[in-house]
């Protein structure tokens, strides 16, 4: 997230995230940002109006058959990753805390079979526990500060069905030192919590977003036990 954005948008994001995080509401600023954008995607720093390339590459490589299977897109933003999962044949649920983002998804994809919902990762329906064969998490963990990191990971891990898969696309960092965010890249120590939450890492690909980009990104696949 936050690649190649104009300075004023970067400042706005930093200011909103700092203000809401100080008020113990680290997810609250996203609705402000989406509502202020008034459906101009250029005002949403992470919006690309296309699936994330690392999701697309993962789908092309693994070519999972979604027929009869469920998928969940966490913090789905403007919906492009959810739509990619739907094209793969999955029955997709996609949620975001921002009602403006979800309304925008429904406007962009009026004939979609994706079940778009407003929901808060921190207060999910218990019926979603172990309910999804494929859970896709793109750039949301990194969008939330370290003080809620364990809470975020504990909310995501239980969503994966037995023998199901979790795909994470995220920035990663090499130290356990707290980074200056947003975004707050993930450390190995933080990712290791997913293993304690019964998920086994089965694949990790590191990538950079451009030739001069020094920020490490990762596409990580986890498998849940049967
Ligand atoms: C950096 S954006 C990434 C959006 C999308 N996944 C993408 O890659 O384009 C983070 C998203 O997480 C959503 N979000 C933040 N906190 C959330 C929460 N507690 N529950 C659900 N969604 C949340 C935001 O509204 C935002 O759409």
PDB file of C-alpha atoms and ligand atoms in Angstrom:
ATOM      1  CA  UNK A   1       0.000   0.000   0.000  1.00  0.00           C
ATOM      2  CA  UNK A   2       0.955   3.634  -0.325  1.00  0.00           C
ATOM      3  CA  UNK A   3       3.264   3.164  -3.308  1.00  0.00           C
ATOM      4  CA  UNK A   4       3.781   6.144  -5.627  1.00  0.00           C
ATOM      5  CA  UNK A   5       1.311   8.492  -4.015  1.00  0.00           C
ATOM      6  CA  UNK A   6       1.405  12.257  -4.137  1.00  0.00           C
ATOM      7  CA  UNK A   7       2.872  13.915  -1.062  1.00  0.00           C
ATOM      8  CA  UNK A   8      -0.399  15.542   0.052  1.00  0.00           C
ATOM      9  CA  UNK A   9      -2.222  12.197   0.007  1.00  0.00           C
ATOM     10  CA  UNK A  10       0.619  10.591   1.952  1.00  0.00           C
ATOM     11  CA  UNK A  11       0.363  13.368   4.543  1.00  0.00           C
ATOM     12  CA  UNK A  12      -3.398  12.965   4.801  1.00  0.00           C
ATOM     13  CA  UNK A  13      -3.090   9.211   5.372  1.00  0.00           C
ATOM     14  CA  UNK A  14      -0.395   9.692   7.995  1.00  0.00           C
ATOM     15  CA  UNK A  15      -2.415  12.358   9.784  1.00  0.00           C
ATOM     16  CA  UNK A  16      -5.661  10.352   9.758  1.00  0.00           C
ATOM     17  CA  UNK A  17      -3.969   7.124  10.851  1.00  0.00           C
ATOM     18  CA  UNK A  18      -2.119   8.881  13.686  1.00  0.00           C
ATOM     19  CA  UNK A  19      -5.219  10.694  14.916  1.00  0.00           C
ATOM     20  CA  UNK A  20      -7.484   7.621  14.887  1.00  0.00           C
ATOM     21  CA  UNK A  21      -4.812   5.327  16.353  1.00  0.00           C
ATOM     22  CA  UNK A  22      -4.259   7.780  19.216  1.00  0.00           C
ATOM     23  CA  UNK A  23      -8.005   7.591  19.850  1.00  0.00           C
ATOM     24  CA  UNK A  24      -7.817   3.791  20.030  1.00  0.00           C
ATOM     25  CA  UNK A  25      -9.710   3.412  16.727  1.00  0.00           C
ATOM     26  CA  UNK A  26      -7.013   2.253  14.266  1.00  0.00           C
ATOM     27  CA  UNK A  27      -9.561   1.196  11.635  1.00  0.00           C
ATOM     28  CA  UNK A  28     -11.745   4.308  11.845  1.00  0.00           C
ATOM     29  CA  UNK A  29      -9.903   6.463   9.331  1.00  0.00           C
ATOM     30  CA  UNK A  30     -10.484   4.211   6.334  1.00  0.00           C
ATOM     31  CA  UNK A  31     -14.147   5.204   6.080  1.00  0.00           C
ATOM     32  CA  UNK A  32     -13.144   8.885   6.178  1.00  0.00           C
ATOM     33  CA  UNK A  33     -10.681   8.323   3.347  1.00  0.00           C
ATOM     34  CA  UNK A  34     -13.084   6.350   1.123  1.00  0.00           C
ATOM     35  CA  UNK A  35     -15.972   8.766   1.766  1.00  0.00           C
ATOM     36  CA  UNK A  36     -13.775  11.811   1.053  1.00  0.00           C
ATOM     37  CA  UNK A  37     -12.598  10.188  -2.197  1.00  0.00           C
ATOM     38  CA  UNK A  38     -16.136  10.427  -3.632  1.00  0.00           C
ATOM     39  CA  UNK A  39     -15.430   7.468  -5.921  1.00  0.00           C
ATOM     40  CA  UNK A  40     -12.238   8.959  -7.339  1.00  0.00           C
ATOM     41  CA  UNK A  41      -9.810   6.030  -7.018  1.00  0.00           C
ATOM     42  CA  UNK A  42      -6.829   8.384  -7.281  1.00  0.00           C
ATOM     43  CA  UNK A  43      -7.727   9.590  -3.800  1.00  0.00           C
ATOM     44  CA  UNK A  44      -7.282   6.068  -2.413  1.00  0.00           C
ATOM     45  CA  UNK A  45      -3.538   5.412  -2.251  1.00  0.00           C
ATOM     46  CA  UNK A  46      -3.696   1.603  -2.553  1.00  0.00           C
ATOM     47  CA  UNK A  47      -6.426   1.463  -5.236  1.00  0.00           C
ATOM     48  CA  UNK A  48      -5.250   0.007  -8.538  1.00  0.00           C
ATOM     49  CA  UNK A  49      -8.641  -0.967  -9.981  1.00  0.00           C
ATOM     50  CA  UNK A  50      -7.124  -4.363 -10.782  1.00  0.00           C
ATOM     51  CA  UNK A  51      -6.304  -7.462  -8.745  1.00  0.00           C
ATOM     52  CA  UNK A  52      -2.999  -7.251  -6.897  1.00  0.00           C
ATOM     53  CA  UNK A  53      -0.384  -8.747  -9.249  1.00  0.00           C
ATOM     54  CA  UNK A  54       0.790 -11.120  -6.502  1.00  0.00           C
ATOM     55  CA  UNK A  55      -2.755 -12.476  -6.114  1.00  0.00           C
ATOM     56  CA  UNK A  56      -3.099 -12.844  -9.860  1.00  0.00           C
ATOM     57  CA  UNK A  57       0.268 -14.626 -10.113  1.00  0.00           C
ATOM     58  CA  UNK A  58      -0.662 -16.954  -7.253  1.00  0.00           C
ATOM     59  CA  UNK A  59      -3.954 -17.854  -8.940  1.00  0.00           C
ATOM     60  CA  UNK A  60      -2.190 -18.474 -12.255  1.00  0.00           C
ATOM     61  CA  UNK A  61       0.494 -20.617 -10.631  1.00  0.00           C
ATOM     62  CA  UNK A  62      -1.755 -22.729  -8.403  1.00  0.00           C
ATOM     63  CA  UNK A  63      -4.870 -22.546 -10.548  1.00  0.00           C
ATOM     64  CA  UNK A  64      -7.121 -23.639  -7.682  1.00  0.00           C
ATOM     65  CA  UNK A  65     -10.516 -24.948  -8.661  1.00  0.00           C
ATOM     66  CA  UNK A  66     -13.023 -22.874  -6.753  1.00  0.00           C
ATOM     67  CA  UNK A  67     -15.978 -25.001  -7.745  1.00  0.00           C
ATOM     68  CA  UNK A  68     -17.969 -25.862  -4.631  1.00  0.00           C
ATOM     69  CA  UNK A  69     -15.450 -23.986  -2.492  1.00  0.00           C
ATOM     70  CA  UNK A  70     -15.678 -20.806  -0.485  1.00  0.00           C
ATOM     71  CA  UNK A  71     -13.252 -17.894  -0.389  1.00  0.00           C
ATOM     72  CA  UNK A  72     -13.025 -14.843   1.814  1.00  0.00           C
ATOM     73  CA  UNK A  73     -11.423 -11.519   0.862  1.00  0.00           C
ATOM     74  CA  UNK A  74     -10.451  -9.634   4.010  1.00  0.00           C
ATOM     75  CA  UNK A  75     -10.520  -5.816   3.931  1.00  0.00           C
ATOM     76  CA  UNK A  76     -11.476  -6.057   0.280  1.00  0.00           C
ATOM     77  CA  UNK A  77     -11.164  -2.351  -0.536  1.00  0.00           C
ATOM     78  CA  UNK A  78     -12.542  -1.741  -4.017  1.00  0.00           C
ATOM     79  CA  UNK A  79     -13.157  -5.444  -4.688  1.00  0.00           C
ATOM     80  CA  UNK A  80     -10.721  -6.408  -7.456  1.00  0.00           C
ATOM     81  CA  UNK A  81      -9.143  -9.348  -5.606  1.00  0.00           C
ATOM     82  CA  UNK A  82     -12.579 -10.645  -4.610  1.00  0.00           C
ATOM     83  CA  UNK A  83     -13.667 -10.525  -8.250  1.00  0.00           C
ATOM     84  CA  UNK A  84     -10.529 -12.430  -9.306  1.00  0.00           C
ATOM     85  CA  UNK A  85     -11.402 -15.183  -6.797  1.00  0.00           C
ATOM     86  CA  UNK A  86     -14.940 -15.258  -8.124  1.00  0.00           C
ATOM     87  CA  UNK A  87     -13.666 -15.695 -11.700  1.00  0.00           C
ATOM     88  CA  UNK A  88     -11.722 -18.689 -10.400  1.00  0.00           C
ATOM     89  CA  UNK A  89     -15.063 -20.286  -9.461  1.00  0.00           C
ATOM     90  CA  UNK A  90     -15.058 -19.680  -5.707  1.00  0.00           C
ATOM     91  CA  UNK A  91     -18.158 -18.636  -3.836  1.00  0.00           C
ATOM     92  CA  UNK A  92     -16.733 -15.404  -2.490  1.00  0.00           C
ATOM     93  CA  UNK A  93     -17.531 -13.351   0.576  1.00  0.00           C
ATOM     94  CA  UNK A  94     -15.692 -10.038   0.742  1.00  0.00           C
ATOM     95  CA  UNK A  95     -15.816  -7.593   3.608  1.00  0.00           C
ATOM     96  CA  UNK A  96     -14.485  -4.237   4.599  1.00  0.00           C
ATOM     97  CA  UNK A  97     -15.069  -2.006   7.599  1.00  0.00           C
ATOM     98  CA  UNK A  98     -15.793   0.925   5.307  1.00  0.00           C
ATOM     99  CA  UNK A  99     -19.410   1.147   4.153  1.00  0.00           C
ATOM    100  CA  UNK A 100     -18.326   3.597   1.432  1.00  0.00           C
ATOM    101  CA  UNK A 101     -15.836   1.038   0.083  1.00  0.00           C
ATOM    102  CA  UNK A 102     -18.473  -1.694   0.033  1.00  0.00           C
ATOM    103  CA  UNK A 103     -21.009   0.575  -1.704  1.00  0.00           C
ATOM    104  CA  UNK A 104     -18.281   1.429  -4.233  1.00  0.00           C
ATOM    105  CA  UNK A 105     -17.633  -2.310  -4.869  1.00  0.00           C
ATOM    106  CA  UNK A 106     -21.331  -2.875  -5.503  1.00  0.00           C
ATOM    107  CA  UNK A 107     -21.414   0.048  -7.919  1.00  0.00           C
ATOM    108  CA  UNK A 108     -18.307  -1.156  -9.772  1.00  0.00           C
ATOM    109  CA  UNK A 109     -19.494  -4.766 -10.033  1.00  0.00           C
ATOM    110  CA  UNK A 110     -23.308  -4.609 -10.224  1.00  0.00           C
ATOM    111  CA  UNK A 111     -23.659  -8.153 -11.595  1.00  0.00           C
ATOM    112  CA  UNK A 112     -21.119  -9.709  -9.283  1.00  0.00           C
ATOM    113  CA  UNK A 113     -21.784 -12.960  -7.461  1.00  0.00           C
ATOM    114  CA  UNK A 114     -19.485 -11.816  -4.641  1.00  0.00           C
ATOM    115  CA  UNK A 115     -21.243 -11.379  -1.321  1.00  0.00           C
ATOM    116  CA  UNK A 116     -19.958  -7.920  -0.306  1.00  0.00           C
ATOM    117  CA  UNK A 117     -20.448  -7.067   3.353  1.00  0.00           C
ATOM    118  CA  UNK A 118     -19.585  -4.314   5.789  1.00  0.00           C
ATOM    119  CA  UNK A 119     -17.845  -6.075   8.684  1.00  0.00           C
ATOM    120  CA  UNK A 120     -15.156  -5.382  11.247  1.00  0.00           C
ATOM    121  CA  UNK A 121     -12.274  -7.830  11.420  1.00  0.00           C
ATOM    122  CA  UNK A 122     -12.225  -7.304  15.179  1.00  0.00           C
ATOM    123  CA  UNK A 123     -15.883  -8.329  15.567  1.00  0.00           C
ATOM    124  CA  UNK A 124     -16.598 -11.043  13.034  1.00  0.00           C
ATOM    125  CA  UNK A 125     -19.558 -13.396  12.998  1.00  0.00           C
ATOM    126  CA  UNK A 126     -18.515 -16.563  14.890  1.00  0.00           C
ATOM    127  CA  UNK A 127     -20.224 -18.525  12.098  1.00  0.00           C
ATOM    128  CA  UNK A 128     -17.226 -17.585   9.922  1.00  0.00           C
ATOM    129  CA  UNK A 129     -14.898 -19.675  12.089  1.00  0.00           C
ATOM    130  CA  UNK A 130     -13.164 -22.315   9.934  1.00  0.00           C
ATOM    131  CA  UNK A 131     -15.683 -21.535   7.178  1.00  0.00           C
ATOM    132  CA  UNK A 132     -13.489 -20.602   4.191  1.00  0.00           C
ATOM    133  CA  UNK A 133     -11.433 -22.892   1.973  1.00  0.00           C
ATOM    134  CA  UNK A 134      -9.347 -19.946   0.808  1.00  0.00           C
ATOM    135  CA  UNK A 135      -8.771 -16.773   2.807  1.00  0.00           C
ATOM    136  CA  UNK A 136      -7.038 -13.912   1.019  1.00  0.00           C
ATOM    137  CA  UNK A 137      -5.497 -11.085   2.981  1.00  0.00           C
ATOM    138  CA  UNK A 138      -3.916  -8.298   0.947  1.00  0.00           C
ATOM    139  CA  UNK A 139      -2.185  -5.358   2.656  1.00  0.00           C
ATOM    140  CA  UNK A 140      -4.561  -5.129   5.621  1.00  0.00           C
ATOM    141  CA  UNK A 141      -2.388  -6.437   8.449  1.00  0.00           C
ATOM    142  CA  UNK A 142       0.282  -3.908   7.499  1.00  0.00           C
ATOM    143  CA  UNK A 143      -2.327  -1.140   7.468  1.00  0.00           C
ATOM    144  CA  UNK A 144      -3.005  -1.568  11.182  1.00  0.00           C
ATOM    145  CA  UNK A 145      -0.537  -0.552  13.914  1.00  0.00           C
ATOM    146  CA  UNK A 146       1.618  -2.964  15.882  1.00  0.00           C
ATOM    147  CA  UNK A 147      -0.391  -2.546  19.058  1.00  0.00           C
ATOM    148  CA  UNK A 148      -3.262  -4.511  17.432  1.00  0.00           C
ATOM    149  CA  UNK A 149      -1.090  -6.904  15.392  1.00  0.00           C
ATOM    150  CA  UNK A 150      -1.656  -9.970  17.571  1.00  0.00           C
ATOM    151  CA  UNK A 151      -5.362  -9.228  17.667  1.00  0.00           C
ATOM    152  CA  UNK A 152      -5.456  -8.992  13.852  1.00  0.00           C
ATOM    153  CA  UNK A 153      -3.589 -12.280  13.396  1.00  0.00           C
ATOM    154  CA  UNK A 154      -5.834 -14.001  15.956  1.00  0.00           C
ATOM    155  CA  UNK A 155      -8.874 -12.744  14.020  1.00  0.00           C
ATOM    156  CA  UNK A 156      -7.611 -13.998  10.641  1.00  0.00           C
ATOM    157  CA  UNK A 157      -6.234 -17.462  11.449  1.00  0.00           C
ATOM    158  CA  UNK A 158      -9.496 -19.075  12.666  1.00  0.00           C
ATOM    159  CA  UNK A 159     -11.301 -18.173   9.435  1.00  0.00           C
ATOM    160  CA  UNK A 160      -9.444 -20.857   7.463  1.00  0.00           C
ATOM    161  CA  UNK A 161     -11.341 -24.142   7.040  1.00  0.00           C
ATOM    162  CA  UNK A 162      -9.673 -27.479   7.845  1.00  0.00           C
ATOM    163  CA  UNK A 163      -7.103 -28.161   5.104  1.00  0.00           C
ATOM    164  CA  UNK A 164      -7.844 -24.669   3.814  1.00  0.00           C
ATOM    165  CA  UNK A 165      -5.384 -22.059   2.580  1.00  0.00           C
ATOM    166  CA  UNK A 166      -4.467 -18.572   3.703  1.00  0.00           C
ATOM    167  CA  UNK A 167      -2.761 -16.280   1.196  1.00  0.00           C
ATOM    168  CA  UNK A 168      -1.117 -13.141   2.566  1.00  0.00           C
ATOM    169  CA  UNK A 169       0.339 -10.301   0.503  1.00  0.00           C
ATOM    170  CA  UNK A 170       2.252  -7.923   2.700  1.00  0.00           C
ATOM    171  CA  UNK A 171       5.280  -5.764   3.237  1.00  0.00           C
ATOM    172  CA  UNK A 172       7.842  -7.428   5.468  1.00  0.00           C
ATOM    173  CA  UNK A 173      10.696  -6.034   7.551  1.00  0.00           C
ATOM    174  CA  UNK A 174      14.008  -7.579   8.611  1.00  0.00           C
ATOM    175  CA  UNK A 175      14.036  -6.494  12.250  1.00  0.00           C
ATOM    176  CA  UNK A 176      11.693  -6.682  15.207  1.00  0.00           C
ATOM    177  CA  UNK A 177      12.082  -2.906  15.732  1.00  0.00           C
ATOM    178  CA  UNK A 178       8.837  -0.965  15.367  1.00  0.00           C
ATOM    179  CA  UNK A 179       8.696   0.688  11.926  1.00  0.00           C
ATOM    180  CA  UNK A 180       7.322   4.132  11.173  1.00  0.00           C
ATOM    181  CA  UNK A 181       3.911   3.642   9.577  1.00  0.00           C
ATOM    182  CA  UNK A 182       1.498   3.403   8.037  1.00  0.00           C
ATOM    183  CA  UNK A 183       2.122   0.948   6.554  1.00  0.00           C
ATOM    184  CA  UNK A 184       3.711  -1.096   9.317  1.00  0.00           C
ATOM    185  CA  UNK A 185       5.566  -3.956   7.584  1.00  0.00           C
ATOM    186  CA  UNK A 186       5.429  -7.390   9.239  1.00  0.00           C
ATOM    187  CA  UNK A 187       8.367  -9.043  10.990  1.00  0.00           C
ATOM    188  CA  UNK A 188       9.247 -12.733  11.089  1.00  0.00           C
ATOM    189  CA  UNK A 189       8.381 -12.743  14.789  1.00  0.00           C
ATOM    190  CA  UNK A 190       4.885 -11.467  14.043  1.00  0.00           C
ATOM    191  CA  UNK A 191       4.333 -13.884  11.166  1.00  0.00           C
ATOM    192  CA  UNK A 192       5.453 -16.747  13.413  1.00  0.00           C
ATOM    193  CA  UNK A 193       2.295 -16.186  15.441  1.00  0.00           C
ATOM    194  CA  UNK A 194       0.318 -17.681  12.573  1.00  0.00           C
ATOM    195  CA  UNK A 195       2.198 -20.954  13.062  1.00  0.00           C
ATOM    196  CA  UNK A 196       1.151 -20.889  16.736  1.00  0.00           C
ATOM    197  CA  UNK A 197      -2.396 -20.368  15.490  1.00  0.00           C
ATOM    198  CA  UNK A 198      -2.217 -23.814  13.758  1.00  0.00           C
ATOM    199  CA  UNK A 199      -1.244 -22.570  10.267  1.00  0.00           C
ATOM    200  CA  UNK A 200       1.802 -24.001   8.483  1.00  0.00           C
ATOM    201  CA  UNK A 201       3.744 -21.806   6.090  1.00  0.00           C
ATOM    202  CA  UNK A 202       4.157 -23.736   2.844  1.00  0.00           C
ATOM    203  CA  UNK A 203       5.442 -21.121   0.401  1.00  0.00           C
ATOM    204  CA  UNK A 204       7.018 -17.663   0.536  1.00  0.00           C
ATOM    205  CA  UNK A 205       7.969 -15.486  -2.413  1.00  0.00           C
ATOM    206  CA  UNK A 206       9.695 -12.160  -1.881  1.00  0.00           C
ATOM    207  CA  UNK A 207       9.233  -9.372  -4.394  1.00  0.00           C
ATOM    208  CA  UNK A 208       9.898  -5.674  -4.912  1.00  0.00           C
ATOM    209  CA  UNK A 209       7.528  -3.271  -6.605  1.00  0.00           C
ATOM    210  CA  UNK A 210      10.111  -1.591  -8.834  1.00  0.00           C
ATOM    211  CA  UNK A 211      13.781  -1.640  -9.761  1.00  0.00           C
ATOM    212  CA  UNK A 212      14.656   1.015  -7.200  1.00  0.00           C
ATOM    213  CA  UNK A 213      12.257  -0.222  -4.522  1.00  0.00           C
ATOM    214  CA  UNK A 214      14.039  -1.375  -1.393  1.00  0.00           C
ATOM    215  CA  UNK A 215      10.830  -2.306   0.388  1.00  0.00           C
ATOM    216  CA  UNK A 216      10.423  -6.059   0.672  1.00  0.00           C
ATOM    217  CA  UNK A 217       7.035  -7.528  -0.063  1.00  0.00           C
ATOM    218  CA  UNK A 218       5.990 -11.134   0.416  1.00  0.00           C
ATOM    219  CA  UNK A 219       3.398 -13.501  -0.988  1.00  0.00           C
ATOM    220  CA  UNK A 220       3.006 -16.147   1.717  1.00  0.00           C
ATOM    221  CA  UNK A 221       0.842 -19.259   1.640  1.00  0.00           C
ATOM    222  CA  UNK A 222      -0.285 -21.118   4.764  1.00  0.00           C
ATOM    223  CA  UNK A 223      -2.169 -24.374   5.121  1.00  0.00           C
ATOM    224  CA  UNK A 224      -4.535 -25.289   7.954  1.00  0.00           C
ATOM    225  CA  UNK A 225      -4.532 -28.814   9.416  1.00  0.00           C
ATOM    226  CA  UNK A 226      -7.346 -31.253   8.641  1.00  0.00           C
TER     227      UNK A 226
HETATM  228  C1  LIG B   1      -4.526  -0.779   2.645  1.00  0.00           C
HETATM  229  S1  LIG B   1      -6.173  -1.113   2.346  1.00  0.00           S
HETATM  230  C2  LIG B   1      -6.068  -2.560   1.327  1.00  0.00           C
HETATM  231  C3  LIG B   1      -7.351  -2.814   0.589  1.00  0.00           C
HETATM  232  C4  LIG B   1      -7.291  -4.016  -0.343  1.00  0.00           C
HETATM  233  N1  LIG B   1      -7.086  -5.241   0.380  1.00  0.00           N
HETATM  234  C5  LIG B   1      -6.222  -3.799  -1.379  1.00  0.00           C
HETATM  235  O1  LIG B   1      -5.159  -4.428  -1.295  1.00  0.00           O
HETATM  236  O2  LIG B   1      -6.446  -2.975  -2.279  1.00  0.00           O
HETATM  237  C6  LIG B   1      -6.723  -1.751   3.904  1.00  0.00           C
HETATM  238  C7  LIG B   1      -8.192  -2.097   3.898  1.00  0.00           C
HETATM  239  O3  LIG B   1      -8.542  -2.701   5.165  1.00  0.00           O
HETATM  240  C8  LIG B   1      -9.791  -2.192   5.559  1.00  0.00           C
HETATM  241  N2  LIG B   1      -9.861  -2.342   7.029  1.00  0.00           N
HETATM  242  C9  LIG B   1      -9.143  -1.681   7.954  1.00  0.00           C
HETATM  243  N3  LIG B   1      -9.490  -2.086   9.186  1.00  0.00           N
HETATM  244  C10 LIG B   1     -10.445  -3.035   9.026  1.00  0.00           C
HETATM  245  C11 LIG B   1     -11.200  -3.813   9.927  1.00  0.00           C
HETATM  246  N4  LIG B   1     -11.048  -3.704  11.251  1.00  0.00           N
HETATM  247  N5  LIG B   1     -12.102  -4.679   9.430  1.00  0.00           N
HETATM  248  C12 LIG B   1     -12.282  -4.786   8.079  1.00  0.00           C
HETATM  249  N6  LIG B   1     -11.607  -4.062   7.177  1.00  0.00           N
HETATM  250  C13 LIG B   1     -10.683  -3.192   7.638  1.00  0.00           C
HETATM  251  C14 LIG B   1      -9.778  -0.762   5.080  1.00  0.00           C
HETATM  252  O4  LIG B   1     -11.043  -0.162   4.997  1.00  0.00           O
HETATM  253  C15 LIG B   1      -9.089  -0.879   3.731  1.00  0.00           C
HETATM  254  O5  LIG B   1     -10.000  -1.122   2.695  1.00  0.00           O
END
